[in-house]
mmCIF file of C-alpha atoms in Angstrom:
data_model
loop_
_atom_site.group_PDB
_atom_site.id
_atom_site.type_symbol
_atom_site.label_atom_id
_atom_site.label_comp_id
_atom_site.label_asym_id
_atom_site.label_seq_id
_atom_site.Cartn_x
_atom_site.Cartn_y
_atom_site.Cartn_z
ATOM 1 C CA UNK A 1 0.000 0.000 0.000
ATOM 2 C CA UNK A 2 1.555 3.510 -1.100
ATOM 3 C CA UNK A 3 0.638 6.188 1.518
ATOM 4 C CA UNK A 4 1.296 9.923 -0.086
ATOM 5 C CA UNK A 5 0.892 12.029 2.672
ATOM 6 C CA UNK A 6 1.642 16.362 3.174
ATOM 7 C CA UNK A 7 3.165 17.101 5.900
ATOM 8 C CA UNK A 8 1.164 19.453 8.063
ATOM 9 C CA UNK A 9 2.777 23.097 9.295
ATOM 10 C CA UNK A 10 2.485 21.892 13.041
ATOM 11 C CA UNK A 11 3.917 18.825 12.949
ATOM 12 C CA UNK A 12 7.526 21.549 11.833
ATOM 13 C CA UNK A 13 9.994 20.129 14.339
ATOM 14 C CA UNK A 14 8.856 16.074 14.358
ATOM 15 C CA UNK A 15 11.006 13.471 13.893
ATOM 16 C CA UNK A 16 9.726 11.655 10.239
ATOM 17 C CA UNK A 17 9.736 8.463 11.594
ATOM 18 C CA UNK A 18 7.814 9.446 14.616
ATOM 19 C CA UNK A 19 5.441 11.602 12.766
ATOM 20 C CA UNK A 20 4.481 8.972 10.207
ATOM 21 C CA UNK A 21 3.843 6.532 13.254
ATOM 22 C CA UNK A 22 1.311 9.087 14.650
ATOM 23 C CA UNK A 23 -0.575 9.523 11.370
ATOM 24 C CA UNK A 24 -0.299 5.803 9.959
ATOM 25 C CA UNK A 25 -2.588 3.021 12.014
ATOM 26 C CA UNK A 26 -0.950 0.227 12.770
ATOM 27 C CA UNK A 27 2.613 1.080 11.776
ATOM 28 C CA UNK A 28 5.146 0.684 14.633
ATOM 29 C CA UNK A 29 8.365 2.960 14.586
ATOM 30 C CA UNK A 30 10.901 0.032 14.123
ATOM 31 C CA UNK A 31 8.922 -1.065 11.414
ATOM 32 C CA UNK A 32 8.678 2.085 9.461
ATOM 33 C CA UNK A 33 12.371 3.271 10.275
ATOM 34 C CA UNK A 34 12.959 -0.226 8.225
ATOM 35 C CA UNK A 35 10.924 0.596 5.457
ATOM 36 C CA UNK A 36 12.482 3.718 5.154
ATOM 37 C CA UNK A 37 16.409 1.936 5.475
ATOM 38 C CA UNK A 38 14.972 -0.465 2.920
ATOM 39 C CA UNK A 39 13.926 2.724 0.535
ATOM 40 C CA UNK A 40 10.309 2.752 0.353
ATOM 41 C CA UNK A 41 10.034 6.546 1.464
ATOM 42 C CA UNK A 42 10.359 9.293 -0.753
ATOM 43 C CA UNK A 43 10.231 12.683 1.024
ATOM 44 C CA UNK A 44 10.353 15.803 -1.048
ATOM 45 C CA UNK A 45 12.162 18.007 -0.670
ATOM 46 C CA UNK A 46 14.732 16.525 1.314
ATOM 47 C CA UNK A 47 16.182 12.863 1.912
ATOM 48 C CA UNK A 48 14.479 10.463 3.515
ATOM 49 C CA UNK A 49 15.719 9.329 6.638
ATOM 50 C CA UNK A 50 14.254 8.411 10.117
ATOM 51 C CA UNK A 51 16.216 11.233 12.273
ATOM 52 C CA UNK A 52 14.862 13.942 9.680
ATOM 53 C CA UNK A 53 13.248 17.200 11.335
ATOM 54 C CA UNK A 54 10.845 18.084 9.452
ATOM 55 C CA UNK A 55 9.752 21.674 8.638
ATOM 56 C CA UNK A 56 6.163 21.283 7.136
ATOM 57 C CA UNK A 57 4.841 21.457 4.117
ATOM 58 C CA UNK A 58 7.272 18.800 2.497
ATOM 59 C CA UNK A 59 5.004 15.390 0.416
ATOM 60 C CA UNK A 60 5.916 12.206 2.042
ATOM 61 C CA UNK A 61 5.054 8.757 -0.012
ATOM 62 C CA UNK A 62 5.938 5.338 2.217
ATOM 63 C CA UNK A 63 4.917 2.154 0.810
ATOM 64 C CA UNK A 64 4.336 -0.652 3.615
ATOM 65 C CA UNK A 65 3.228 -4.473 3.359
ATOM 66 C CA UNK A 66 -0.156 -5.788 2.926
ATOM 67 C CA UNK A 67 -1.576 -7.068 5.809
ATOM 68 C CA UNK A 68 -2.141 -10.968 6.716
ATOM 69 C CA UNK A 69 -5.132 -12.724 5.418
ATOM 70 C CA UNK A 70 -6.211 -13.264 8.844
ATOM 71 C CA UNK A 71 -6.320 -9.671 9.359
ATOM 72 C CA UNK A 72 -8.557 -8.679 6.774
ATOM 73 C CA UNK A 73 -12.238 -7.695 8.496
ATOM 74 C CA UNK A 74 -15.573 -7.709 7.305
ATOM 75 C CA UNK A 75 -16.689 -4.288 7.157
ATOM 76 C CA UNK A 76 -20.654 -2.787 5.927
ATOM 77 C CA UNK A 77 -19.511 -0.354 2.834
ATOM 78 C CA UNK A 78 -21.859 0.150 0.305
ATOM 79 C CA UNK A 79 -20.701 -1.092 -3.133
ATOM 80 C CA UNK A 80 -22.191 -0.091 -6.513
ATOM 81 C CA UNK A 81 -23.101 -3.255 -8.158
ATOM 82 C CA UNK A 82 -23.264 -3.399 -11.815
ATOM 83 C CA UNK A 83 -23.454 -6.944 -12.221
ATOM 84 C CA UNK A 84 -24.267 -10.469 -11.033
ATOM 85 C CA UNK A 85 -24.743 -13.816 -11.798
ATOM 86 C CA UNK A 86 -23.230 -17.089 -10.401
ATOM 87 C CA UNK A 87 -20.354 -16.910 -11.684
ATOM 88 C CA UNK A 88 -18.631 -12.793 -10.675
ATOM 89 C CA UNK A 89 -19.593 -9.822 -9.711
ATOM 90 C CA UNK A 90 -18.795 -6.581 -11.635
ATOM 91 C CA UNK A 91 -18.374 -3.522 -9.117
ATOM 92 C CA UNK A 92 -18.429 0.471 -10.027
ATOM 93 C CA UNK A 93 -15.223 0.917 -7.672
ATOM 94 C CA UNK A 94 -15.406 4.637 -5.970
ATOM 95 C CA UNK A 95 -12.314 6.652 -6.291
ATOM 96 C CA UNK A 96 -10.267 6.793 -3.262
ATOM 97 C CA UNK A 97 -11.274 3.089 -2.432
ATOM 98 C CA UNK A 98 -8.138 0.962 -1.479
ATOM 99 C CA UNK A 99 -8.248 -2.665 -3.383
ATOM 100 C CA UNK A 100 -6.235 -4.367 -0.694
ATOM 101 C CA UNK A 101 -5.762 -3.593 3.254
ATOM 102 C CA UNK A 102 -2.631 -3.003 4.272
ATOM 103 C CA UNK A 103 -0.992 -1.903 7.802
ATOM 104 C CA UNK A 104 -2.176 2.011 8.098
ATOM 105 C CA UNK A 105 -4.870 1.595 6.014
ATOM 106 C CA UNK A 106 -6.576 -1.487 7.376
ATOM 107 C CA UNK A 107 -10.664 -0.069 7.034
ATOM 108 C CA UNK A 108 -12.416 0.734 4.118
ATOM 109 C CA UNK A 109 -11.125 -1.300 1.383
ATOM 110 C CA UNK A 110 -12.638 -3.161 -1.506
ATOM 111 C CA UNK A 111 -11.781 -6.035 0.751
ATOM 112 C CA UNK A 112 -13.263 -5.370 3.692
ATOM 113 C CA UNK A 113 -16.177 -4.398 1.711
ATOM 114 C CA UNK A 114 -16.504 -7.683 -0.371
ATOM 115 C CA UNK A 115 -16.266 -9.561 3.296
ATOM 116 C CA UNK A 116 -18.778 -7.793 4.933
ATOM 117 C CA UNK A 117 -21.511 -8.138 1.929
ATOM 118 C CA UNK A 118 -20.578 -12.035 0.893
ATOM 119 C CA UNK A 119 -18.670 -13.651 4.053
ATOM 120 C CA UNK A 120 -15.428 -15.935 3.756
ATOM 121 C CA UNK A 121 -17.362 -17.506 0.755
ATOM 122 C CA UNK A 122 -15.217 -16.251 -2.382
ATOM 123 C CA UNK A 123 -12.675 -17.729 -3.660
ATOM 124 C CA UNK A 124 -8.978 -16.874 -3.167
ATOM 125 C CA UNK A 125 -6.146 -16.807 -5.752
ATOM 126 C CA UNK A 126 -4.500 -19.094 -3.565
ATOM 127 C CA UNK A 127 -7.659 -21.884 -4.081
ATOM 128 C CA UNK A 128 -9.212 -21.454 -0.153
ATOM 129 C CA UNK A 129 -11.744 -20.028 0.554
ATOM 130 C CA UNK A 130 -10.775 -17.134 3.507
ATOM 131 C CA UNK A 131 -10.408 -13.897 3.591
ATOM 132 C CA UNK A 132 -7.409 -12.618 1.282
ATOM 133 C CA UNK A 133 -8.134 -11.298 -1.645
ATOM 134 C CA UNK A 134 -11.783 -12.497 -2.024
ATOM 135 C CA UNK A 135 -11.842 -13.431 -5.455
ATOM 136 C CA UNK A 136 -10.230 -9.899 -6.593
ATOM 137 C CA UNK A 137 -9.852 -11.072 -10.765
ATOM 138 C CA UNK A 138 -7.638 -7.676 -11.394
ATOM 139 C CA UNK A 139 -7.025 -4.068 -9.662
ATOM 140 C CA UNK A 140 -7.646 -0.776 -9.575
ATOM 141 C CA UNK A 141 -5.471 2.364 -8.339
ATOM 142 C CA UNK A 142 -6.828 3.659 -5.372
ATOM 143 C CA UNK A 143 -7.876 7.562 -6.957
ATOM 144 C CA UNK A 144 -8.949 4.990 -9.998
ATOM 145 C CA UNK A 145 -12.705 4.513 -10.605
ATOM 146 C CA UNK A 146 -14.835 2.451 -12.488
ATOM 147 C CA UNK A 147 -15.191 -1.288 -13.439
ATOM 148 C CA UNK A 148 -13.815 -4.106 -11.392
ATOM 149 C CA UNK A 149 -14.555 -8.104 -11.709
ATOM 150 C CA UNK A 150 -14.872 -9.930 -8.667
ATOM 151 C CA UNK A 151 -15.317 -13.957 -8.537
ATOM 152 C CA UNK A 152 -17.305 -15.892 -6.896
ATOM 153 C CA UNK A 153 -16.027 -19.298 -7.247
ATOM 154 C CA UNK A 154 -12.811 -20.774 -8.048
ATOM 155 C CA UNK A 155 -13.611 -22.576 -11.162
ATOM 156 C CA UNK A 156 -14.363 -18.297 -12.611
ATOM 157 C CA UNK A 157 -11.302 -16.735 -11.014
ATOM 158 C CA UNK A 158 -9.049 -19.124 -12.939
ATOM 159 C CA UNK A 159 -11.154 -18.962 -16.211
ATOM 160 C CA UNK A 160 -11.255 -14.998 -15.870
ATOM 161 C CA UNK A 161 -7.369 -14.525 -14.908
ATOM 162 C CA UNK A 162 -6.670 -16.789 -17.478
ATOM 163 C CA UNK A 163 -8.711 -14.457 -19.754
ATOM 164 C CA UNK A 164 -6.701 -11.692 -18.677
ATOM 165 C CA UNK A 165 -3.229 -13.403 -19.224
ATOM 166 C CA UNK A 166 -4.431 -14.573 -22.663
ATOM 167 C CA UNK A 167 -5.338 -10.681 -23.205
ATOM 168 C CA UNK A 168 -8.898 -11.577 -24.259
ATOM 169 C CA UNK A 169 -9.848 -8.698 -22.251
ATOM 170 C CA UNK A 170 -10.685 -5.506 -23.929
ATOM 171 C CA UNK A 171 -10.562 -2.183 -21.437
ATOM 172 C CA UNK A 172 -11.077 0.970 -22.067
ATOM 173 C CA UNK A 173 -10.432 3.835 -19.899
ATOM 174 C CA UNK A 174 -11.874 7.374 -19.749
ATOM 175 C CA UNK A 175 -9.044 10.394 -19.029
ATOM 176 C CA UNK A 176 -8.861 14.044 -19.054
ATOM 177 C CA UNK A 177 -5.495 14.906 -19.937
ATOM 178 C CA UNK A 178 -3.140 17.945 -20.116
ATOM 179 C CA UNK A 179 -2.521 19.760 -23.561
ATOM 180 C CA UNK A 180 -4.422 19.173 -26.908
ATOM 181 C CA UNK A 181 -2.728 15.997 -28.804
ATOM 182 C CA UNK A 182 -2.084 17.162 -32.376
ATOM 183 C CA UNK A 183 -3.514 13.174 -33.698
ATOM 184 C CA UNK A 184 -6.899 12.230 -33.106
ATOM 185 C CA UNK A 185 -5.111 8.607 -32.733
ATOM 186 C CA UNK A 186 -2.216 7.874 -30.671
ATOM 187 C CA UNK A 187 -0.350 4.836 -29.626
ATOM 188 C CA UNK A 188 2.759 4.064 -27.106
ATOM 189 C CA UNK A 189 4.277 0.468 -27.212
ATOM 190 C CA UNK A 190 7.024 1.463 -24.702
ATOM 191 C CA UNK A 191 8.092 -1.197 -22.660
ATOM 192 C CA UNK A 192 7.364 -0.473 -18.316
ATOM 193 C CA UNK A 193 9.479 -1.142 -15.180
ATOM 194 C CA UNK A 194 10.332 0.259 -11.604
ATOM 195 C CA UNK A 195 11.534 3.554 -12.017
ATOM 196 C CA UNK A 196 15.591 3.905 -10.948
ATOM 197 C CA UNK A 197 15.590 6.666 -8.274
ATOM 198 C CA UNK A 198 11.767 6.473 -6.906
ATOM 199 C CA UNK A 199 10.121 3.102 -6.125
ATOM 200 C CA UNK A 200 6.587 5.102 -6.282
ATOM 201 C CA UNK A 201 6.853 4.918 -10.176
ATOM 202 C CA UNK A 202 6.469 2.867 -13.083
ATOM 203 C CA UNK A 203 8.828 4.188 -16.311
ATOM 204 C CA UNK A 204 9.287 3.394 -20.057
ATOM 205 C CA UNK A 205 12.322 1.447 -20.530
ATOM 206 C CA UNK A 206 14.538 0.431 -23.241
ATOM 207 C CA UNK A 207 12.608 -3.494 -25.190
ATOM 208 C CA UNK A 208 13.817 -6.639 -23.259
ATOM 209 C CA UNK A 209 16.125 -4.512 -20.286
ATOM 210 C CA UNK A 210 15.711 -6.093 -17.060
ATOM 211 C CA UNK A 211 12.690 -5.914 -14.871
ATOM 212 C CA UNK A 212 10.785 -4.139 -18.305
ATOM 213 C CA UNK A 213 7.723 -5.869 -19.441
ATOM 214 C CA UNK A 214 6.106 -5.219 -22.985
ATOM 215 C CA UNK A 215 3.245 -2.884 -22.362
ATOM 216 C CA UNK A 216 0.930 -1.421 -25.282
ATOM 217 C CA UNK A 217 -1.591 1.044 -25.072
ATOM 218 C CA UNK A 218 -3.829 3.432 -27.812
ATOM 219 C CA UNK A 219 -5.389 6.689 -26.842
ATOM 220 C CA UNK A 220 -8.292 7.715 -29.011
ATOM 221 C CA UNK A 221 -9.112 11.540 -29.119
ATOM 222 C CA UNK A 222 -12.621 12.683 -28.314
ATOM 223 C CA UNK A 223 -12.248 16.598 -27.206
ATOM 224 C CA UNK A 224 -9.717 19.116 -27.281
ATOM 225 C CA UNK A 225 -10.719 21.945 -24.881
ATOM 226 C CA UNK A 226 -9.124 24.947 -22.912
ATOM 227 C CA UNK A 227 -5.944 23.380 -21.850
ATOM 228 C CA UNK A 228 -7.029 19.641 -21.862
ATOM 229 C CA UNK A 229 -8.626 16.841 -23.709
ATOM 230 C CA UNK A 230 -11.247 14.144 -23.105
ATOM 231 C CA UNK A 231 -9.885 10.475 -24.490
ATOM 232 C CA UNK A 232 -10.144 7.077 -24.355
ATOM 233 C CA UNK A 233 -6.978 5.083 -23.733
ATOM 234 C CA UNK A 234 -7.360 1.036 -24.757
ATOM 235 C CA UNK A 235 -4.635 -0.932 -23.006
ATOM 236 C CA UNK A 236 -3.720 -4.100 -24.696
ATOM 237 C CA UNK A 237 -1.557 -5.203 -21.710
ATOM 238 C CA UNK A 238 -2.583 -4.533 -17.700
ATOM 239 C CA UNK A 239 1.522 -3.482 -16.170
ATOM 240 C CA UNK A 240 0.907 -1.050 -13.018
ATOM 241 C CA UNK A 241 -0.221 2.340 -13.519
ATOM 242 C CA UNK A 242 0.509 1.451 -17.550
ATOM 243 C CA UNK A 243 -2.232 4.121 -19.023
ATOM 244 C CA UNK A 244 -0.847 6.740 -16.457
ATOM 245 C CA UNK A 245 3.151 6.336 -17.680
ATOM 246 C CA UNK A 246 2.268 5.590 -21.364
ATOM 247 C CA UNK A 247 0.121 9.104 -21.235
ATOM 248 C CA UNK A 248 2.894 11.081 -19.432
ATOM 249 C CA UNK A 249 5.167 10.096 -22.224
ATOM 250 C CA UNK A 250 3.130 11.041 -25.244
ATOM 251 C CA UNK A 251 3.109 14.500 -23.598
ATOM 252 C CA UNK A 252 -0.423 14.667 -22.173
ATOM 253 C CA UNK A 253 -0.404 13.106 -18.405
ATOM 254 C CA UNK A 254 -3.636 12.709 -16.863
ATOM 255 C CA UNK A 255 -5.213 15.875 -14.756
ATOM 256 C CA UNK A 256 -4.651 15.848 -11.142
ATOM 257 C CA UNK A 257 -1.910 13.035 -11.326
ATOM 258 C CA UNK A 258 0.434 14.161 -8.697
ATOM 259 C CA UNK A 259 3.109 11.295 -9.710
ATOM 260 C CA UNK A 260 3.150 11.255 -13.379
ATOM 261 C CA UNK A 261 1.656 15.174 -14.135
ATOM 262 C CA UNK A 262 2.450 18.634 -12.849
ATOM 263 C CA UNK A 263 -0.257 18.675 -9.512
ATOM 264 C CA UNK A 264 -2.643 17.174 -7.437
ATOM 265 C CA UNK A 265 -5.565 19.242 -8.606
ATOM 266 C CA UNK A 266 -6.944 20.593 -11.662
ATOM 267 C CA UNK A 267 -7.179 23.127 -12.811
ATOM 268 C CA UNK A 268 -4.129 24.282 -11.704
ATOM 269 C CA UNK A 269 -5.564 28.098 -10.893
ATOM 270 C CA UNK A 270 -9.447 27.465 -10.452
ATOM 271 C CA UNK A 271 -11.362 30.537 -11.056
ATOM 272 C CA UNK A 272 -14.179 31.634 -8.664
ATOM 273 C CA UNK A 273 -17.060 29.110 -8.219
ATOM 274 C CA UNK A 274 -15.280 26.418 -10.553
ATOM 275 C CA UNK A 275 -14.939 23.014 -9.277
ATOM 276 C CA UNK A 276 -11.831 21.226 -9.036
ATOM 277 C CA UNK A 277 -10.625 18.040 -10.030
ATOM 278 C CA UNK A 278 -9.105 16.509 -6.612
ATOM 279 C CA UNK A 279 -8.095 12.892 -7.805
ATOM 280 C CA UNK A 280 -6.648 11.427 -11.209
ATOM 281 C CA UNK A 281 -8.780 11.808 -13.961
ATOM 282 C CA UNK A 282 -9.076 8.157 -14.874
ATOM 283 C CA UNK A 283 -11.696 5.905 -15.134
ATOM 284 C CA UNK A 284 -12.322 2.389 -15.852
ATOM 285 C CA UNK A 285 -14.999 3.174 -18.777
ATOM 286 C CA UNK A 286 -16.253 -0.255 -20.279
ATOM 287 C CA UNK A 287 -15.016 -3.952 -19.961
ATOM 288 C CA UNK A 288 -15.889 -6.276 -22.009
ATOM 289 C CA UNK A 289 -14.662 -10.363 -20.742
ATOM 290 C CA UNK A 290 -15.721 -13.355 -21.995
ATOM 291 C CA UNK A 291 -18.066 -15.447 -19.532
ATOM 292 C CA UNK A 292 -17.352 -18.441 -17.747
ATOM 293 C CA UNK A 293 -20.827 -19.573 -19.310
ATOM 294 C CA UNK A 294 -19.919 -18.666 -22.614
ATOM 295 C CA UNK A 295 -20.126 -15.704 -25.087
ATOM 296 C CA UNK A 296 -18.656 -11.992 -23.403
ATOM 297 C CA UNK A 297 -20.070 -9.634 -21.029
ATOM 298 C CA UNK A 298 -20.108 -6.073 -21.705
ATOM 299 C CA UNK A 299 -20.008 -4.201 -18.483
ATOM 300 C CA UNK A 300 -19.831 -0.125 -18.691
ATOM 301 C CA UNK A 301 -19.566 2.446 -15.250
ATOM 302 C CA UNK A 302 -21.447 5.863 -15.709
ATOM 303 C CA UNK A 303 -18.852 9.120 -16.170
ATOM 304 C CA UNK A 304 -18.106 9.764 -13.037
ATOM 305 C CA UNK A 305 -20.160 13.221 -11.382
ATOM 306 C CA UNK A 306 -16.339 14.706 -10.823
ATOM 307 C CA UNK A 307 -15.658 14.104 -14.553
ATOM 308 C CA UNK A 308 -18.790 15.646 -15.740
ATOM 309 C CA UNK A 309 -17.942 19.628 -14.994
ATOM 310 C CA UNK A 310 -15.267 18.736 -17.888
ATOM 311 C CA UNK A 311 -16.689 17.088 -20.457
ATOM 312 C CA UNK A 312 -19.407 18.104 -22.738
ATOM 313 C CA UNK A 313 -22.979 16.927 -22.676
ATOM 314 C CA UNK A 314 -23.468 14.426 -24.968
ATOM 315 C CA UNK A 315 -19.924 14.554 -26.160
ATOM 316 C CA UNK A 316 -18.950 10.791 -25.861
ATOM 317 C CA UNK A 317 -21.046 8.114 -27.332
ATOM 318 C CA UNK A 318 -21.681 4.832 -25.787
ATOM 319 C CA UNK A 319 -18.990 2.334 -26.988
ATOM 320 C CA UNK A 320 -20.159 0.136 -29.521
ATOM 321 C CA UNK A 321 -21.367 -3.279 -28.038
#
């Protein structure tokens, strides 16, 4: 789980290490004064270590282990169900909604949710039948909305990962960008891995170098307004944060994408009594799978009500079935 955290002016004079254990639940002081000797915390500015006074003001990201399948709790969230057979269960994930506990972020998750509305009764990837990873099929990022497959017995999680490995899977994701792409079709076939100097981040690296894995993505144009665009990005292969990195490097990151764009918030100056964009502007748009019973299922999430202030009405057809 990747915390990204501000620090806050009164906390000016705090330790990091004991700061972070004040602010993150469940996370002792010896264990995040490892995680940050073992790199996982970024601070900027500054360097990140455990002894660091901090001054305020300064973005802190620390990325801790998922917690133990025994640990995972039933919880009663609401989930948005957009369908359900037998077989899965196709949820309209919210944004901000974590796929996986993990220690400082134990409540709330897709997880917790899933346990409180079906039990112990789904499937794991593991073949049991507790409480890890309920029969999650694929993930989301956590300021990611839209369409997520969920399986309710083992027999559908293997055919429907197995889908997903085979790419048989077609996803298509809705983003406001920066800038106004000169093509009405793009495409990026750059190849992703851990970026060199800041575990947060996923980069384009050379074909075949180590730790890369081919990644392939095409961005379809459907506005170009004031400073931004509306498109549709159609990943071919599913590497972490893929439509984020491959965007970034054609030149138009996605709004409010504080890792791969320029802020945390669009617009970047909001003008008196216009709304701003707080999370990334992506959204898991359509997904269409084949079915464990046979033929495909064509699931689609609504635009999102934060999207809607930026897109036109009536601007984007429904994707052809």
């Amino acid at each position: 789980m990747l915390h990204q955290l501000t620090v806050p002016s009164q906390a000016a004079g705090q330790r990091l290490d004991v700061w972070l254990e004040s602010v993150l639940d469940g996370c002792t002081r010896s264990l995040i004064s490892r995680l940050i000797k073992d790199g996982r915390c970024v601070i900027e500015p500054g360097v990140s270590k455990a002894g660091l006074f901090l001054k305020g003001g300064e973005r802190v990201a620390l990325e801790v282990p998922e917690l133990e399948p025994m640990e995972a709790l039933p919880e009663n969230i609401p989930l948005t169900i957009l369908h359900e057979d037998k077989h899965l269960i196709a949820i309209d994930k919210a944004p901000g909604m974590v796929v996986h506990p993990a220690i400082g972020h134990s409540r709330g998750t897709l997880v917790n949710a899933l346990l409180g509305r079906y039990g112990s009764h789904l499937p794991t990837a593991e073949g049991g039948t507790e409480v890890w990873r309920p029969g999650i099929v694929h993930r989301l990022d956590q300021y990611t909305s839209g369409v997520m497959l969920v399986a309710r017995n083992m027999a559908a999680l293997t055919f429907l990962q197995d889908a997903f490995k085979a790419r048989d899977v077609n996803k298509r994701y809705l983003a406001l960008v920066a800038g106004r792409p000169r093509a009405d079709f793009l495409e990026h076939a750059g190849w992703l891995g851990r970026h060199a100097k800041d575990f947060r981040k996923r980069t384009v690296l050379p074909d075949n170098a180590e730790g890369a894995k081919e990644a392939y993505t095409s961005v379809v144009v459907h506005e170009r307004r004031n400073g931004y665009s509306v498109v549709e990005a159609r990943p071919k292969t599913g590497r972490t944060h893929q439509v984020r990195v491959h965007l970034a490097a054609l030149g138009h990151a996605v709004l409010a994408d504080s890792t791969y764009g320029r802020s945390g918030t669009w617009p970047l100056i909001p003008l008196e009594g216009q709304p701003v964009l707080q999370r990334q502007a992506l959204h898991a748009w359509t997904l269409d799978v084949p079915h464990p019973d046979g033929g495909r299922l064509k699931l689609q999430s609504p635009i999102p009500t934060d999207f809607v202030p930026w897109i036109s009405s009536g601007l984007i057809p429904r994707p052809t079935k």
